[in-house]
Tab-separated table of C-alpha atoms and ligand atoms in Angstrom:
chain	number	residue	atom	x	y	z
A	1	MET	CA	43.261	-103.511	-9.437
A	2	THR	CA	45.003	-103.375	-6.172
A	3	ARG	CA	43.159	-104.133	-2.771
A	4	ASP	CA	46.014	-103.668	-0.937
A	5	GLY	CA	44.441	-101.865	2.278
A	6	ARG	CA	41.914	-104.366	2.676
A	7	ARG	CA	44.098	-106.838	1.866
A	8	LEU	CA	46.875	-106.199	4.374
A	9	ARG	CA	44.319	-105.630	6.997
A	10	GLY	CA	42.998	-108.866	6.179
A	11	ARG	CA	46.317	-111.070	6.261
A	12	SER	CA	47.071	-109.666	9.125
A	13	ARG	CA	43.918	-110.998	10.909
A	14	ARG	CA	45.179	-114.386	10.689
A	15	THR	CA	45.772	-116.442	13.711
A	16	GLY	CA	48.415	-118.660	14.110
A	17	THR	CA	45.911	-121.589	15.636
A	18	PRO	CA	45.246	-123.537	11.946
A	19	ARG	CA	41.778	-123.855	11.430
A	20	GLY	CA	39.052	-125.993	11.419
A	21	SER	CA	39.621	-129.609	9.678
A	22	GLY	CA	37.661	-131.689	11.280
A	23	ALA	CA	33.840	-133.801	10.916
A	24	GLN	CA	31.623	-131.352	10.311
A	25	PRO	CA	28.172	-130.756	12.332
A	26	ALA	CA	25.681	-133.200	11.452
A	27	GLY	CA	22.783	-131.621	9.697
A	28	THR	CA	25.445	-129.721	7.428
A	29	ALA	CA	25.506	-130.476	3.806
A	30	LEU	CA	27.821	-128.203	2.687
A	31	ARG	CA	30.738	-126.473	4.499
A	32	ALA	CA	33.588	-124.419	3.494
A	33	VAL	CA	36.864	-123.885	6.171
A	34	GLY	CA	39.499	-120.876	5.084
A	35	LEU	CA	38.520	-121.738	1.787
A	36	THR	CA	40.749	-119.649	-0.758
A	37	ARG	CA	40.877	-119.292	-4.064
A	38	SER	CA	43.801	-116.862	-5.856
A	39	TYR	CA	44.727	-116.259	-9.496
A	40	GLY	CA	47.856	-114.924	-11.198
A	41	ARG	CA	51.261	-114.151	-9.222
A	42	GLY	CA	53.196	-110.712	-7.995
A	43	GLU	CA	51.921	-107.700	-9.464
A	44	SER	CA	48.421	-109.066	-10.815
A	45	LEU	CA	47.877	-111.848	-7.738
A	46	LEU	CA	44.179	-111.562	-6.875
A	47	TRP	CA	42.260	-113.304	-4.077
A	48	ALA	CA	38.672	-114.265	-5.917
A	49	VAL	CA	37.765	-115.797	-2.748
A	50	ASP	CA	38.702	-115.016	0.504
A	51	ARG	CA	39.465	-117.420	3.447
A	52	VAL	CA	35.702	-118.033	3.320
A	53	ASP	CA	33.943	-119.802	6.360
A	54	LEU	CA	30.921	-121.555	5.473
A	55	ASP	CA	27.917	-123.749	6.910
A	56	VAL	CA	25.045	-124.563	4.747
A	57	PRO	CA	22.777	-126.642	6.819
A	58	ALA	CA	20.929	-129.180	5.020
A	59	GLY	CA	17.338	-128.140	3.500
A	60	GLN	CA	18.514	-124.434	3.565
A	61	THR	CA	18.347	-122.233	0.627
A	62	LEU	CA	21.446	-119.610	0.320
A	63	ALA	CA	22.071	-116.747	-2.193
A	64	VAL	CA	25.327	-115.593	-2.851
A	65	THR	CA	25.413	-111.938	-3.756
A	66	GLY	CA	27.460	-109.095	-4.723
A	67	PRO	CA	28.981	-107.169	-7.662
A	68	SER	CA	30.011	-108.560	-10.175
A	69	GLY	CA	33.783	-109.887	-10.132
A	70	CYS	CA	32.856	-110.421	-6.304
A	71	GLY	CA	34.042	-113.848	-6.527
A	72	LYS	CA	30.408	-116.050	-6.366
A	73	SER	CA	31.198	-117.958	-9.520
A	74	THR	CA	34.588	-119.122	-7.973
A	75	LEU	CA	33.165	-119.329	-5.094
A	76	LEU	CA	30.211	-121.979	-6.329
A	77	GLN	CA	32.904	-124.174	-8.661
A	78	LEU	CA	35.217	-124.676	-5.395
A	79	LEU	CA	31.828	-125.717	-3.183
A	80	GLY	CA	31.000	-128.045	-6.151
A	81	GLY	CA	34.519	-129.440	-6.894
A	82	LEU	CA	34.926	-127.932	-10.321
A	83	ASP	CA	37.689	-126.197	-9.284
A	84	ARG	CA	40.523	-126.688	-6.627
A	85	PRO	CA	41.241	-124.264	-3.641
A	86	THR	CA	44.869	-122.692	-3.133
A	87	GLU	CA	43.905	-123.341	0.297
A	88	GLY	CA	41.210	-124.241	2.820
A	89	GLU	CA	39.030	-126.937	3.091
A	90	VAL	CA	35.446	-127.896	1.435
A	91	TRP	CA	32.988	-130.588	3.117
A	92	LEU	CA	30.545	-132.362	1.359
A	93	GLY	CA	27.849	-134.087	3.343
A	94	GLY	CA	30.279	-135.142	5.684
A	95	ARG	CA	32.898	-136.086	3.063
A	96	ARG	CA	36.108	-133.759	2.774
A	97	ILE	CA	36.513	-133.353	-1.061
A	98	ASP	CA	38.986	-130.708	-1.863
A	99	HIS	CA	41.852	-133.221	-1.773
A	100	LEU	CA	40.256	-135.786	-3.657
A	101	GLY	CA	42.023	-137.145	-7.062
A	102	GLU	CA	39.993	-136.002	-10.044
A	103	ARG	CA	38.498	-139.423	-11.032
A	104	ALA	CA	36.821	-139.295	-7.405
A	105	LEU	CA	35.984	-135.935	-7.485
A	106	ALA	CA	34.311	-136.605	-10.887
A	107	GLY	CA	32.374	-139.202	-9.579
A	108	LEU	CA	31.124	-136.866	-6.445
A	109	ARG	CA	30.353	-134.112	-8.882
A	110	CYS	CA	28.037	-136.271	-11.317
A	111	ARG	CA	26.302	-138.182	-8.266
A	112	SER	CA	26.220	-135.393	-5.574
A	113	VAL	CA	25.908	-131.571	-7.217
A	114	GLY	CA	23.569	-130.651	-9.316
A	115	PHE	CA	24.676	-127.600	-11.277
A	116	VAL	CA	22.581	-125.180	-13.211
A	117	PHE	CA	24.620	-122.207	-15.250
A	118	GLN	CA	23.389	-119.682	-16.263
A	119	SER	CA	23.250	-120.143	-20.329
A	120	PHE	CA	22.338	-123.712	-19.153
A	121	HIS	CA	25.109	-125.653	-20.968
A	122	LEU	CA	22.678	-128.411	-22.585
A	123	MET	CA	23.860	-130.987	-25.299
A	124	ASP	CA	22.533	-129.066	-27.958
A	125	GLU	CA	22.139	-132.556	-29.957
A	126	LEU	CA	20.020	-134.363	-27.443
A	127	THR	CA	16.462	-134.386	-26.535
A	128	ALA	CA	15.482	-132.616	-23.270
A	129	ALA	CA	14.461	-135.772	-22.057
A	130	GLU	CA	18.240	-137.214	-22.915
A	131	ASN	CA	19.577	-134.332	-21.108
A	132	VAL	CA	18.499	-134.825	-18.187
A	133	GLU	CA	19.031	-138.954	-18.414
A	134	LEU	CA	22.586	-138.444	-19.349
A	135	PRO	CA	23.858	-137.704	-15.369
A	136	ALA	CA	21.599	-140.923	-14.609
A	137	LEU	CA	23.358	-142.766	-16.798
A	138	LEU	CA	27.022	-141.761	-16.417
A	139	ALA	CA	25.970	-142.846	-12.436
A	140	GLY	CA	25.195	-146.129	-13.437
A	141	SER	CA	21.521	-145.945	-13.796
A	142	SER	CA	19.921	-148.691	-15.814
A	143	PRO	CA	18.976	-146.488	-19.025
A	144	ARG	CA	14.874	-147.799	-18.022
A	145	ALA	CA	15.876	-145.831	-14.784
A	146	ALA	CA	16.953	-143.294	-16.203
A	147	ARG	CA	14.013	-142.703	-18.702
A	148	ARG	CA	11.757	-143.121	-15.537
A	149	ARG	CA	13.551	-140.641	-13.867
A	150	ALA	CA	13.655	-137.539	-16.287
A	151	ALA	CA	10.429	-138.519	-17.177
A	152	GLY	CA	8.961	-137.364	-13.577
A	153	LEU	CA	11.440	-134.447	-13.489
A	154	LEU	CA	9.892	-133.275	-16.607
A	155	ASP	CA	6.820	-133.503	-15.408
A	156	ARG	CA	8.099	-131.999	-12.026
A	157	VAL	CA	9.152	-128.844	-13.797
A	158	GLY	CA	6.256	-128.587	-15.868
A	159	LEU	CA	7.939	-129.771	-19.336
A	160	ALA	CA	6.461	-133.141	-20.014
A	161	ASP	CA	5.265	-132.381	-23.485
A	162	ARG	CA	8.306	-131.352	-24.712
A	163	ALA	CA	10.506	-133.910	-23.365
A	164	ARG	CA	11.328	-135.157	-27.305
A	165	HIS	CA	11.972	-131.518	-28.230
A	166	LEU	CA	16.097	-130.085	-28.747
A	167	PRO	CA	16.883	-127.254	-26.852
A	168	SER	CA	16.597	-125.253	-29.703
A	169	GLU	CA	13.087	-125.735	-29.444
A	170	LEU	CA	12.780	-124.533	-26.549
A	171	SER	CA	12.390	-120.960	-24.943
A	172	GLY	CA	15.650	-119.886	-22.543
A	173	GLY	CA	12.805	-120.654	-19.347
A	174	GLN	CA	12.230	-123.814	-20.634
A	175	ARG	CA	15.857	-124.659	-20.989
A	176	GLN	CA	16.838	-123.623	-17.812
A	177	ARG	CA	14.039	-125.801	-16.283
A	178	VAL	CA	15.132	-128.660	-18.237
A	179	ALA	CA	18.830	-127.555	-16.195
A	180	ILE	CA	17.488	-128.055	-13.772
A	181	ALA	CA	15.566	-131.550	-13.951
A	182	ARG	CA	18.661	-132.973	-14.867
A	183	ALA	CA	20.799	-131.396	-11.832
A	184	LEU	CA	17.964	-133.362	-9.839
A	185	VAL	CA	18.400	-136.967	-12.018
A	186	ASN	CA	20.788	-137.752	-8.898
A	187	GLU	CA	19.765	-136.634	-6.166
A	188	PRO	CA	22.524	-134.548	-4.902
A	189	LEU	CA	23.001	-133.478	-2.044
A	190	VAL	CA	23.323	-129.838	-3.058
A	191	VAL	CA	22.304	-128.017	-6.153
A	192	LEU	CA	24.103	-125.047	-6.940
A	193	ALA	CA	22.692	-122.716	-9.278
A	194	ASP	CA	25.274	-119.882	-10.862
A	195	GLU	CA	23.429	-116.421	-12.123
A	196	PRO	CA	20.026	-119.274	-13.049
A	197	THR	CA	18.472	-116.014	-13.828
A	198	GLY	CA	20.397	-114.529	-15.524
A	199	ASN	CA	19.361	-114.641	-19.160
A	200	LEU	CA	15.641	-114.677	-18.734
A	201	ASP	CA	13.282	-112.408	-18.365
A	202	SER	CA	11.045	-111.460	-15.608
A	203	ALA	CA	8.114	-114.376	-16.760
A	204	ALA	CA	10.507	-117.279	-16.450
A	205	THR	CA	12.151	-115.486	-13.852
A	206	ARG	CA	9.343	-116.480	-12.135
A	207	ASP	CA	9.008	-119.587	-13.332
A	208	ILE	CA	12.329	-120.590	-11.526
A	209	LEU	CA	11.740	-118.839	-8.840
A	210	HIS	CA	8.506	-120.494	-8.128
A	211	LEU	CA	10.229	-123.963	-8.786
A	212	PHE	CA	13.464	-123.638	-6.218
A	213	ASP	CA	10.263	-122.412	-3.483
A	214	GLU	CA	8.807	-126.275	-4.599
A	215	LEU	CA	12.496	-127.777	-4.113
A	216	ARG	CA	12.800	-125.700	-0.872
A	217	ALA	CA	9.687	-126.962	0.382
A	218	ALA	CA	11.229	-130.465	-0.625
A	219	GLY	CA	13.818	-130.126	1.454
A	220	GLN	CA	16.687	-129.817	-1.145
A	221	THR	CA	19.421	-127.355	-0.143
A	222	LEU	CA	20.414	-124.970	-2.742
A	223	VAL	CA	22.898	-122.177	-2.970
A	224	MET	CA	22.864	-119.700	-5.903
A	225	ALA	CA	25.233	-117.124	-7.140
A	226	THR	CA	23.464	-114.014	-8.007
A	227	HIS	CA	23.646	-110.350	-8.608
A	228	ASP	CA	19.936	-109.900	-8.964
A	229	GLU	CA	18.360	-108.748	-5.533
A	230	ARG	CA	15.149	-109.850	-5.862
A	231	VAL	CA	16.161	-113.323	-7.044
A	232	ALA	CA	18.380	-113.417	-3.765
A	233	ALA	CA	15.432	-112.216	-1.801
A	234	THR	CA	13.825	-115.588	-2.157
A	235	ALA	CA	16.090	-117.285	-0.072
A	236	ASP	CA	16.481	-118.195	3.885
A	237	ARG	CA	19.333	-116.550	3.637
A	238	VAL	CA	22.049	-113.775	2.206
A	239	VAL	CA	25.372	-113.975	2.167
A	240	SER	CA	27.345	-110.853	0.439
A	241	LEU	CA	30.706	-111.173	-0.818
A	242	ARG	CA	33.023	-107.942	-1.749
A	243	ASP	CA	36.100	-108.409	-3.414
A	244	GLY	CA	36.153	-112.262	-2.568
A	245	VAL	CA	35.423	-111.964	1.729
A	246	PRO	CA	31.591	-112.105	2.675
A	247	VAL	CA	30.988	-108.939	4.178
A	248	ASP	CA	27.425	-109.982	5.396
A	249	ASP	CA	25.377	-113.100	6.250
A	250	THR	CA	21.583	-112.135	6.911
A	251	ARG	CA	18.719	-114.526	7.597
A	252	LEU	CA	15.280	-113.800	5.812
A	253	ALA	CA	11.847	-114.446	7.078
A	254	ASP	CA	9.754	-116.910	4.710
A	255	ASP	CA	6.603	-115.611	6.810
A	256	ALA	CA	5.114	-113.707	3.322
A	257	GLY	CA	4.205	-110.178	3.571
A	258	ALA	CA	4.326	-110.008	7.526
A	259	GLY	CA	5.458	-106.485	7.433
A	260	LEU	CA	3.903	-105.613	4.315
A	261	GLY	CA	1.808	-102.728	5.997
A	262	ALA	CA	4.702	-100.696	6.832
A	263	LEU	CA	5.062	-100.226	3.091
A	264	LEU	CA	2.278	-97.927	2.932
A	265	SER	CA	3.189	-93.979	3.068
A	266	TRP	CA	-0.523	-93.138	4.781
A	267	GLU	CA	-0.419	-90.405	6.720
A	268	ASP	CA	-3.167	-89.705	8.581
B	1	MET	CA	15.839	-80.907	8.652
B	2	GLN	CA	16.127	-80.232	12.091
B	3	ASP	CA	18.197	-83.308	11.850
B	4	VAL	CA	20.302	-82.976	9.238
B	5	VAL	CA	20.967	-79.474	10.349
B	6	LEU	CA	22.131	-80.874	14.422
B	7	ALA	CA	23.980	-83.585	12.591
B	8	LEU	CA	26.403	-81.032	10.517
B	9	LEU	CA	26.787	-79.118	13.796
B	10	ALA	CA	28.573	-81.887	15.275
B	11	LYS	CA	31.592	-81.888	13.303
B	12	GLU	CA	32.034	-78.445	14.731
B	13	PRO	CA	29.846	-75.361	16.037
B	14	SER	CA	29.473	-73.055	11.984
B	15	HIS	CA	27.707	-70.135	11.165
B	16	GLY	CA	24.463	-69.969	9.736
B	17	TYR	CA	26.000	-68.870	6.579
B	18	ASP	CA	28.700	-72.287	6.599
B	19	LEU	CA	26.195	-74.388	7.774
B	20	ARG	CA	24.266	-73.765	4.285
B	21	ARG	CA	27.212	-74.250	2.194
B	22	ARG	CA	27.582	-77.856	3.713
B	23	LEU	CA	24.192	-78.972	3.110
B	24	ALA	CA	24.168	-77.416	-0.244
B	25	ALA	CA	27.430	-79.288	-0.954
B	26	ALA	CA	25.967	-82.392	-0.082
B	27	LEU	CA	22.714	-82.168	-2.045
B	28	GLY	CA	23.993	-80.472	-4.697
B	29	PRO	CA	21.375	-79.391	-7.402
B	30	LEU	CA	18.551	-80.228	-4.918
B	31	GLY	CA	19.843	-77.996	-2.618
B	32	GLU	CA	19.826	-74.912	-4.795
B	33	ALA	CA	16.092	-74.659	-3.429
B	34	LEU	CA	17.467	-73.894	-0.062
B	35	ASN	CA	17.685	-70.481	1.359
B	36	ALA	CA	19.344	-69.102	4.453
B	37	GLY	CA	16.197	-68.190	5.924
B	38	GLN	CA	15.295	-71.791	5.979
B	39	ILE	CA	18.728	-72.774	7.845
B	40	TYR	CA	17.957	-69.414	9.999
B	41	VAL	CA	14.278	-70.913	10.919
B	42	THR	CA	15.523	-74.094	11.474
B	43	LEU	CA	18.844	-73.115	14.388
B	44	THR	CA	15.800	-70.579	16.052
B	45	ARG	CA	13.627	-73.380	16.596
B	46	LEU	CA	16.314	-75.889	17.939
B	47	GLU	CA	18.010	-73.291	20.030
B	48	LYS	CA	14.182	-72.677	21.582
B	49	THR	CA	13.687	-75.953	22.141
B	50	GLY	CA	17.606	-76.360	24.071
B	51	LEU	CA	19.848	-78.454	21.415
B	52	VAL	CA	22.111	-75.329	20.164
B	53	VAL	CA	23.424	-72.298	21.615
B	54	GLN	CA	25.420	-69.480	19.629
B	55	GLU	CA	28.387	-68.917	21.349
B	56	ARG	CA	31.313	-66.942	20.009
B	57	GLU	CA	34.233	-68.800	17.453
B	58	ASP	CA	37.166	-69.287	19.039
B	59	ALA	CA	39.966	-68.439	16.663
B	60	PRO	CA	38.278	-66.520	13.350
B	61	VAL	CA	40.501	-67.636	10.304
B	62	ARG	CA	39.809	-63.969	9.603
B	63	GLY	CA	37.548	-60.755	10.138
B	64	PRO	CA	35.829	-60.210	13.349
B	65	ARG	CA	34.588	-62.670	15.671
B	66	ARG	CA	31.399	-64.149	14.749
B	67	LYS	CA	28.652	-65.863	16.606
B	68	VAL	CA	28.467	-69.589	15.467
B	69	TYR	CA	25.805	-71.917	16.558
B	70	ALA	CA	26.835	-74.728	18.751
B	71	LEU	CA	25.452	-78.562	19.873
B	72	THR	CA	24.137	-78.822	23.044
B	73	ALA	CA	24.548	-82.121	25.484
B	74	SER	CA	21.397	-82.680	24.856
B	75	GLY	CA	21.779	-81.608	21.060
B	76	GLN	CA	24.548	-84.292	20.610
B	77	GLN	CA	22.389	-87.091	22.607
B	78	ARG	CA	19.760	-86.281	19.789
B	79	VAL	CA	22.220	-86.175	16.523
B	80	ALA	CA	23.540	-90.180	18.102
B	81	ALA	CA	19.937	-91.086	18.451
B	82	TRP	CA	18.786	-90.270	15.144
B	83	LEU	CA	22.555	-91.604	13.209
B	84	ALA	CA	21.241	-94.739	15.026
B	85	GLU	CA	17.882	-95.193	14.441
B	86	THR	CA	17.125	-97.122	11.154
B	87	THR	CA	15.667	-95.502	8.615
B	88	GLY	CA	12.145	-97.127	7.503
B	89	PRO	CA	11.571	-98.584	4.240
B	90	ARG	CA	10.011	-95.591	2.876
B	91	ALA	CA	12.983	-93.172	3.468
B	92	ASP	CA	13.628	-91.171	1.055
B	93	VAL	CA	16.944	-91.043	-0.736
B	94	ALA	CA	18.231	-87.315	0.557
B	95	GLU	CA	17.393	-88.195	3.677
B	96	PHE	CA	19.469	-90.877	3.922
B	97	HIS	CA	21.845	-89.551	1.600
B	98	LEU	CA	21.971	-86.760	4.718
B	99	LYS	CA	22.932	-89.040	6.801
B	100	LEU	CA	25.846	-90.337	5.611
B	101	VAL	CA	27.151	-87.299	4.906
B	102	ALA	CA	26.470	-86.566	8.244
B	103	ALA	CA	27.855	-89.491	10.448
B	104	ALA	CA	31.068	-89.081	8.192
B	105	GLU	CA	31.972	-85.501	8.836
B	106	SER	CA	30.898	-85.647	12.286
B	107	GLY	CA	32.732	-89.075	12.621
B	108	LEU	CA	29.775	-90.627	15.385
B	109	ALA	CA	28.904	-93.095	13.058
B	110	ASP	CA	30.343	-95.521	10.206
B	111	PRO	CA	28.653	-94.460	6.687
B	112	LEU	CA	29.530	-98.002	5.546
B	113	ALA	CA	27.818	-99.587	9.118
B	114	LEU	CA	25.142	-97.126	7.970
B	115	ALA	CA	24.300	-98.610	4.121
B	116	ASP	CA	25.136	-102.298	5.479
B	117	ALA	CA	22.351	-101.897	8.155
B	118	ARG	CA	20.096	-100.357	5.839
B	119	ARG	CA	21.015	-103.291	3.138
B	120	ARG	CA	19.601	-106.003	5.568
B	121	GLU	CA	16.574	-103.856	6.634
B	122	LEU	CA	15.538	-103.605	2.524
B	123	MET	CA	16.647	-106.896	1.787
B	124	ARG	CA	14.488	-108.691	4.990
B	125	ARG	CA	11.704	-106.221	3.608
B	126	LEU	CA	12.364	-107.563	0.002
B	127	ALA	CA	12.458	-110.784	1.262
B	128	GLU	CA	8.458	-110.493	2.295
B	129	VAL	CA	7.088	-108.347	-1.006
B	130	GLN	CA	9.462	-111.092	-2.982
B	131	HIS	CA	7.422	-114.245	-1.212
B	132	ALA	CA	4.121	-112.309	-1.437
B	133	ALA	CA	4.774	-111.517	-4.876
B	134	LEU	CA	5.080	-115.104	-6.080
B	135	ALA	CA	1.924	-116.003	-4.014
B	136	HIS	CA	-0.255	-113.731	-6.645
B	137	ASP	CA	-0.517	-113.387	-10.021
B	138	VAL	CA	1.524	-110.168	-11.503
B	139	ASN	CA	-1.441	-109.786	-13.798
B	140	THR	CA	-3.534	-109.377	-10.317
B	141	GLU	CA	-3.656	-105.929	-9.268
B	142	ALA	CA	-2.351	-107.256	-5.812
B	143	GLY	CA	0.308	-108.653	-8.209
B	144	LEU	CA	1.342	-105.497	-9.968
B	145	LEU	CA	1.266	-103.598	-6.838
B	146	LEU	CA	3.345	-105.851	-5.302
B	147	GLU	CA	5.576	-106.071	-8.648
B	148	GLY	CA	6.275	-102.258	-7.871
B	149	ILE	CA	7.099	-102.455	-4.459
B	150	ALA	CA	9.984	-105.188	-5.209
B	151	LEU	CA	11.184	-102.899	-8.351
B	152	ARG	CA	11.270	-99.741	-5.695
B	153	LEU	CA	13.124	-102.115	-3.248
B	154	GLN	CA	15.291	-103.049	-5.392
B	155	ALA	CA	16.409	-99.918	-6.629
B	156	ASP	CA	16.874	-98.668	-3.169
B	157	LEU	CA	19.234	-101.741	-2.766
B	158	ARG	CA	21.262	-100.647	-5.976
B	159	TRP	CA	21.978	-97.069	-5.341
B	160	LEU	CA	23.046	-98.599	-1.329
B	161	ASP	CA	25.406	-100.469	-3.499
B	162	ALA	CA	27.048	-97.226	-5.262
B	163	CYS	CA	27.062	-95.480	-1.921
B	164	GLU	CA	29.264	-98.437	-0.604
B	165	ARG	CA	31.612	-97.903	-3.443
B	166	THR	CA	32.433	-94.519	-2.304
B	167	TRP	CA	31.419	-94.181	0.896
B	168	SER	CA	34.641	-97.029	1.535
B	169	ALA	CA	36.880	-95.516	-1.109
B	170	ARG	CA	36.791	-92.617	0.622
B	171	ALA	CA	37.249	-94.267	4.524
B	172	PRO	CA	40.638	-94.226	5.612
B	173	GLY	CA	41.509	-97.935	5.572
B	174	GLY	CA	37.831	-98.437	4.495
B	175	ARG	CA	36.844	-101.803	2.365
B	176	GLY	CA	39.282	-101.082	-0.535
B	177	GLY	CA	38.864	-99.132	-3.364
B	178	GLY	CA	35.532	-101.163	-4.445
B	179	ASN	CA	35.274	-103.621	-7.676
B	180	GLY	CA	36.256	-104.436	-10.863
C	301	ADP	N1	40.203	-118.370	-14.727
C	301	ADP	C1	40.408	-116.994	-14.197
C	301	ADP	N2	41.920	-116.281	-14.247
C	301	ADP	C2	41.791	-115.290	-13.869
C	301	ADP	N3	41.209	-114.519	-12.993
C	301	ADP	C3	40.021	-114.982	-12.728
C	301	ADP	C4	39.566	-116.002	-13.239
C	301	ADP	N4	38.544	-116.554	-13.144
C	301	ADP	C5	37.966	-115.147	-12.327
C	301	ADP	N5	39.053	-114.697	-12.511
C	301	ADP	C6	38.917	-113.461	-11.643
C	301	ADP	O1	38.153	-113.575	-10.370
C	301	ADP	C7	37.604	-112.674	-9.795
C	301	ADP	C8	36.158	-113.411	-9.051
C	301	ADP	O2	35.467	-113.590	-10.207
C	301	ADP	P1	33.983	-114.375	-10.186
C	301	ADP	O3	34.059	-115.650	-9.222
C	301	ADP	O4	33.722	-115.281	-11.550
C	301	ADP	O5	32.878	-113.037	-9.714
C	301	ADP	P2	31.494	-113.334	-10.127
C	301	ADP	O6	31.184	-114.505	-10.746
C	301	ADP	O7	31.183	-112.862	-8.225
C	301	ADP	O8	31.179	-112.235	-11.304
C	301	ADP	C9	37.253	-111.510	-10.788
C	301	ADP	O9	38.198	-110.473	-10.526
C	301	ADP	C10	37.561	-112.660	-11.868
C	301	ADP	O10	38.384	-111.455	-13.024
C	302	MG	MG1	29.740	-115.107	-12.059
C-alpha cells in the first residue's frame, strides 16, 4: 500500500537541524527520538514506524493504539531492544540502547525490560514457577533467590496454587498472568505488553486489567500496544498511531466516574 | 434539523429541493422518510428567526431564475458554532455523521479534526467508565450497566475509525489512503 501523499508531506517536514541526541530529562523511563523503522526498498519501501518522538515518564502507563498494521508491535520491539531502528534513538532509564552490541542488548533486555506477548510465549516444558524463575536465573540470581521471587510473584498474580502446573494445564488468562509474573521477576524499568489481552475472553481481560492497575499503583512503568479501546482506556495516556505516525496523544483522567452522570440521557 | 439545514446552506445558497436531495444523499435509506415539507417548514422557521433569507439565484444552470435560500451573517455564525461545539457522548450517530458531511461540503471545518476531537472526548469518557467498571463486579446491577455503556462507547470509537478512513481518503492530500 502506498502512502505517498502523507509520506511526502511528512518527509518534507524534516528540518535541517539534527534532532535531539542527549540525556533524557530526569524521571523519564523510556524515550524515543526520531525513531524510525522501515522495511523493504524501492517500490515496496514501507515506514512501519516513522520518526516517533516519545517520552514515557517513570510510573506512567501508556497505551499505544491504532488499527492493525499501524506499527504498534514494531514500536514496542524497538523500544524494548528486540529490533533495531533504521534511524533515531531509544533511551532506557537514561541510557542510549539502540546502538548497543548484541550481547549488551540481550543483557539489558533480560534485566531492564519485561515483555508480555499476545500468545504468552511461555516455555511449554517448564512449570509456571520455572517459567517465572528463568529470567532471574539468566540475570545471575541464585536458584534460591529466583525461586523465592517467583513464588512471591505467582502469589501476587493470584496463581500461588498453580506454581507446579505446566502451561498446557492453565487457561489463557492464567498463562498470561504467569507471563506477567515472568516479566516482573527482574524488576524491570519498563514492562512492554503487546496485545496482552488479544487472546483472552472478557473475564480474563478483566483480570489482566486489574493486575495492570495494581502495577500502576505500585509505580511500574508500562507501555502496552492494543487495538482494544476498552483496554487502552485504562491507561494514563493514549498515543494513537496511523501508518507509523503518532496522530494523537491524550491524557486520561483516573478519577473513576467523575463525569458519568452526563451519560444518562434523561430529559425532564 | 435546523443546524443541518443551515450547514448545508453554508456551501452555497440553495433551493429547498436541492437541500432535500443533498440531505437524502447523505442519509441514504434513513433519508427516505424525509419529505420536502419538513425541509420547507425548517427553512420558514429559519427565515423567521433571521438565520436565512430568500434571494434570487444568480445564474441558473437552466430554466428560470428561482428563489434560493442563503445564510445571513448570524446564520453563518450559528453554523460555525455548531461545527465547533463538541458533540456530547450521547450524540447520535446520524447527527455526527451529518456534521462531518456538512463540514466537508461547506469547507468550514475539517472532518478529520472533528473526528479527532470526538475520539478524545469518547476516549476520556470510556476511561471514566472503565475505571468504574473495574471497580464493580460485572454480576452486580451497577457492573452490568457500566459494561453496557463501555460497549456502546467502544462501538462509537470503532465507527469513528471508519469515519476517519473514509474522510481521510477523500481529503485533498489528507492522511493518506488508510491502512493495510
Ligand atoms: N518483518 C517485517 N517485514 C516486512 N514488513 C513488516 C515486518 N514486520 C512488520 N511489517 C509491516 O510493518 C507494518 C507495521 O506492522 P506492526 O508493527 O506489526 O503493526 P501492528 O502491531 O500495529 O499491527 C505493517 O504494514 C507490517 O506489514
Ligand atoms: Mg501487533
